[in-house]
Amino acid sequence: MMSTASIITGIIILAVGTYTMRLSGILLNNKAEVSERVKEILSLSAIVILFSVAMTSTFFDGGQLADISKIIGVGVAGVLTWQKKPFIMIVLSAAIVTAGLRWLINLWV
């Protein structure tokens, strides 16, 4: 079972590693030759790892499946991100949708 602290720690470690790789590219400049394909793979691998951690924390809450409100809220954030909306709009929209759905579900139950 993954705790919230371990997920956040993993995200922080991956973020630091990603920016360390980017900084090493700036510092090494033309001292080491890396093909475009390797650069693309390294860039995409960091994105895939961060996306995987985000999806795991979206669909699971501890050892249980997350509630549908959380999943739909993250889906709204994903769609707005894909449409390249401002970050504050993405966060607020996802929070409002999630809170609204939880409120409606609590009224119904």
PDB file of C-alpha atoms in Angstrom:
ATOM      1  CA  MET A   1       0.000   0.000   0.000  1.00  0.00           C
ATOM      2  CA  MET A   2       1.414   3.390  -1.027  1.00  0.00           C
ATOM      3  CA  SER A   3       0.943   6.292   1.322  1.00  0.00           C
ATOM      4  CA  THR A   4       0.389   9.827   0.165  1.00  0.00           C
ATOM      5  CA  ALA A   5       3.796  10.796   1.550  1.00  0.00           C
ATOM      6  CA  SER A   6       5.567   8.131  -0.517  1.00  0.00           C
ATOM      7  CA  ILE A   7       3.749   9.237  -3.679  1.00  0.00           C
ATOM      8  CA  ILE A   8       4.647  12.875  -3.090  1.00  0.00           C
ATOM      9  CA  THR A   9       8.234  11.878  -2.298  1.00  0.00           C
ATOM     10  CA  GLY A  10       8.374   9.918  -5.559  1.00  0.00           C
ATOM     11  CA  ILE A  11       7.057  12.868  -7.537  1.00  0.00           C
ATOM     12  CA  ILE A  12       9.612  15.193  -5.929  1.00  0.00           C
ATOM     13  CA  ILE A  13      12.475  12.776  -6.630  1.00  0.00           C
ATOM     14  CA  LEU A  14      11.384  12.398 -10.256  1.00  0.00           C
ATOM     15  CA  ALA A  15      11.027  16.166 -10.680  1.00  0.00           C
ATOM     16  CA  VAL A  16      14.505  16.781  -9.243  1.00  0.00           C
ATOM     17  CA  GLY A  17      15.917  14.045 -11.489  1.00  0.00           C
ATOM     18  CA  THR A  18      14.223  15.540 -14.534  1.00  0.00           C
ATOM     19  CA  TYR A  19      15.574  19.019 -13.887  1.00  0.00           C
ATOM     20  CA  THR A  20      19.014  17.595 -13.040  1.00  0.00           C
ATOM     21  CA  MET A  21      19.066  15.900 -16.449  1.00  0.00           C
ATOM     22  CA  ARG A  22      18.088  19.169 -18.116  1.00  0.00           C
ATOM     23  CA  LEU A  23      20.701  21.115 -16.158  1.00  0.00           C
ATOM     24  CA  SER A  24      23.371  18.576 -17.110  1.00  0.00           C
ATOM     25  CA  GLY A  25      22.478  19.197 -20.748  1.00  0.00           C
ATOM     26  CA  ILE A  26      23.093  22.909 -20.288  1.00  0.00           C
ATOM     27  CA  LEU A  27      26.341  22.350 -18.396  1.00  0.00           C
ATOM     28  CA  LEU A  28      27.710  19.751 -20.795  1.00  0.00           C
ATOM     29  CA  ASN A  29      26.631  21.796 -23.825  1.00  0.00           C
ATOM     30  CA  ASN A  30      28.622  20.328 -26.737  1.00  0.00           C
ATOM     31  CA  LYS A  31      31.085  18.296 -24.658  1.00  0.00           C
ATOM     32  CA  ALA A  32      29.123  15.067 -25.065  1.00  0.00           C
ATOM     33  CA  GLU A  33      27.379  14.030 -28.248  1.00  0.00           C
ATOM     34  CA  VAL A  34      23.899  12.530 -27.832  1.00  0.00           C
ATOM     35  CA  SER A  35      21.691  11.628 -30.751  1.00  0.00           C
ATOM     36  CA  GLU A  36      18.302  13.267 -31.213  1.00  0.00           C
ATOM     37  CA  ARG A  37      16.612   9.891 -30.692  1.00  0.00           C
ATOM     38  CA  VAL A  38      18.247   9.464 -27.260  1.00  0.00           C
ATOM     39  CA  LYS A  39      17.236  13.021 -26.305  1.00  0.00           C
ATOM     40  CA  GLU A  40      13.651  12.288 -27.320  1.00  0.00           C
ATOM     41  CA  ILE A  41      13.552   9.009 -25.392  1.00  0.00           C
ATOM     42  CA  LEU A  42      14.937  10.621 -22.225  1.00  0.00           C
ATOM     43  CA  SER A  43      12.443  13.459 -22.422  1.00  0.00           C
ATOM     44  CA  LEU A  44       9.505  11.139 -23.001  1.00  0.00           C
ATOM     45  CA  SER A  45      10.553   8.696 -20.269  1.00  0.00           C
ATOM     46  CA  ALA A  46      10.370  11.394 -17.589  1.00  0.00           C
ATOM     47  CA  ILE A  47       6.894  12.366 -18.786  1.00  0.00           C
ATOM     48  CA  VAL A  48       5.725   8.745 -18.782  1.00  0.00           C
ATOM     49  CA  ILE A  49       6.982   8.141 -15.242  1.00  0.00           C
ATOM     50  CA  LEU A  50       5.327  11.301 -13.874  1.00  0.00           C
ATOM     51  CA  PHE A  51       2.101  10.467 -15.733  1.00  0.00           C
ATOM     52  CA  SER A  52       2.117   6.924 -14.305  1.00  0.00           C
ATOM     53  CA  VAL A  53       2.492   8.189 -10.747  1.00  0.00           C
ATOM     54  CA  ALA A  54      -0.285  10.728 -11.311  1.00  0.00           C
ATOM     55  CA  MET A  55      -2.639   8.082 -12.725  1.00  0.00           C
ATOM     56  CA  THR A  56      -1.937   5.695  -9.866  1.00  0.00           C
ATOM     57  CA  SER A  57      -2.754   8.363  -7.298  1.00  0.00           C
ATOM     58  CA  THR A  58      -5.874   9.302  -9.296  1.00  0.00           C
ATOM     59  CA  PHE A  59      -7.416   5.855  -9.500  1.00  0.00           C
ATOM     60  CA  PHE A  60      -6.345   4.489  -6.124  1.00  0.00           C
ATOM     61  CA  ASP A  61      -6.672   5.838  -2.608  1.00  0.00           C
ATOM     62  CA  GLY A  62      -4.473   3.641  -0.459  1.00  0.00           C
ATOM     63  CA  GLY A  63      -5.428   0.070  -1.267  1.00  0.00           C
ATOM     64  CA  GLN A  64      -8.904   0.950  -2.540  1.00  0.00           C
ATOM     65  CA  LEU A  65     -10.290   2.347  -5.751  1.00  0.00           C
ATOM     66  CA  ALA A  66     -10.757   6.118  -5.612  1.00  0.00           C
ATOM     67  CA  ASP A  67     -14.242   7.598  -5.701  1.00  0.00           C
ATOM     68  CA  ILE A  68     -15.755   8.479  -9.068  1.00  0.00           C
ATOM     69  CA  SER A  69     -15.792  12.209  -8.239  1.00  0.00           C
ATOM     70  CA  LYS A  70     -12.004  12.302  -7.992  1.00  0.00           C
ATOM     71  CA  ILE A  71     -11.585  10.391 -11.239  1.00  0.00           C
ATOM     72  CA  ILE A  72     -13.970  12.695 -13.127  1.00  0.00           C
ATOM     73  CA  GLY A  73     -12.264  15.790 -11.623  1.00  0.00           C
ATOM     74  CA  VAL A  74      -8.877  14.612 -12.852  1.00  0.00           C
ATOM     75  CA  GLY A  75     -10.448  13.857 -16.234  1.00  0.00           C
ATOM     76  CA  VAL A  76     -11.720  17.443 -16.439  1.00  0.00           C
ATOM     77  CA  ALA A  77      -8.218  18.684 -15.605  1.00  0.00           C
ATOM     78  CA  GLY A  78      -6.771  16.439 -18.311  1.00  0.00           C
ATOM     79  CA  VAL A  79      -9.160  17.724 -20.964  1.00  0.00           C
ATOM     80  CA  LEU A  80      -8.494  21.359 -20.022  1.00  0.00           C
ATOM     81  CA  THR A  81      -4.743  20.728 -20.043  1.00  0.00           C
ATOM     82  CA  TRP A  82      -5.006  19.159 -23.483  1.00  0.00           C
ATOM     83  CA  GLN A  83      -6.872  22.284 -24.633  1.00  0.00           C
ATOM     84  CA  LYS A  84      -3.995  24.391 -23.204  1.00  0.00           C
ATOM     85  CA  LYS A  85      -6.138  26.387 -20.788  1.00  0.00           C
ATOM     86  CA  PRO A  86      -4.517  28.517 -18.043  1.00  0.00           C
ATOM     87  CA  PHE A  87      -3.267  26.541 -15.043  1.00  0.00           C
ATOM     88  CA  ILE A  88      -5.488  28.332 -12.506  1.00  0.00           C
ATOM     89  CA  MET A  89      -8.540  27.539 -14.639  1.00  0.00           C
ATOM     90  CA  ILE A  90      -7.542  23.877 -14.782  1.00  0.00           C
ATOM     91  CA  VAL A  91      -7.061  23.560 -11.020  1.00  0.00           C
ATOM     92  CA  LEU A  92     -10.205  25.473 -10.083  1.00  0.00           C
ATOM     93  CA  SER A  93     -12.359  23.620 -12.614  1.00  0.00           C
ATOM     94  CA  ALA A  94     -11.164  20.224 -11.413  1.00  0.00           C
ATOM     95  CA  ALA A  95     -11.722  21.198  -7.769  1.00  0.00           C
ATOM     96  CA  ILE A  96     -15.205  22.589  -8.455  1.00  0.00           C
ATOM     97  CA  VAL A  97     -16.272  19.526 -10.463  1.00  0.00           C
ATOM     98  CA  THR A  98     -14.932  17.131  -7.822  1.00  0.00           C
ATOM     99  CA  ALA A  99     -16.518  19.028  -4.925  1.00  0.00           C
ATOM    100  CA  GLY A 100     -19.804  19.427  -6.794  1.00  0.00           C
ATOM    101  CA  LEU A 101     -20.023  15.735  -7.612  1.00  0.00           C
ATOM    102  CA  ARG A 102     -19.226  14.757  -4.020  1.00  0.00           C
ATOM    103  CA  TRP A 103     -21.919  17.145  -2.791  1.00  0.00           C
ATOM    104  CA  LEU A 104     -24.483  15.695  -5.220  1.00  0.00           C
ATOM    105  CA  ILE A 105     -23.580  12.133  -4.271  1.00  0.00           C
ATOM    106  CA  ASN A 106     -23.936  12.970  -0.553  1.00  0.00           C
ATOM    107  CA  LEU A 107     -27.373  14.489  -1.222  1.00  0.00           C
ATOM    108  CA  TRP A 108     -28.450  11.374  -3.059  1.00  0.00           C
ATOM    109  CA  VAL A 109     -27.146   8.843  -0.529  1.00  0.00           C
TER     110      VAL A 109
END
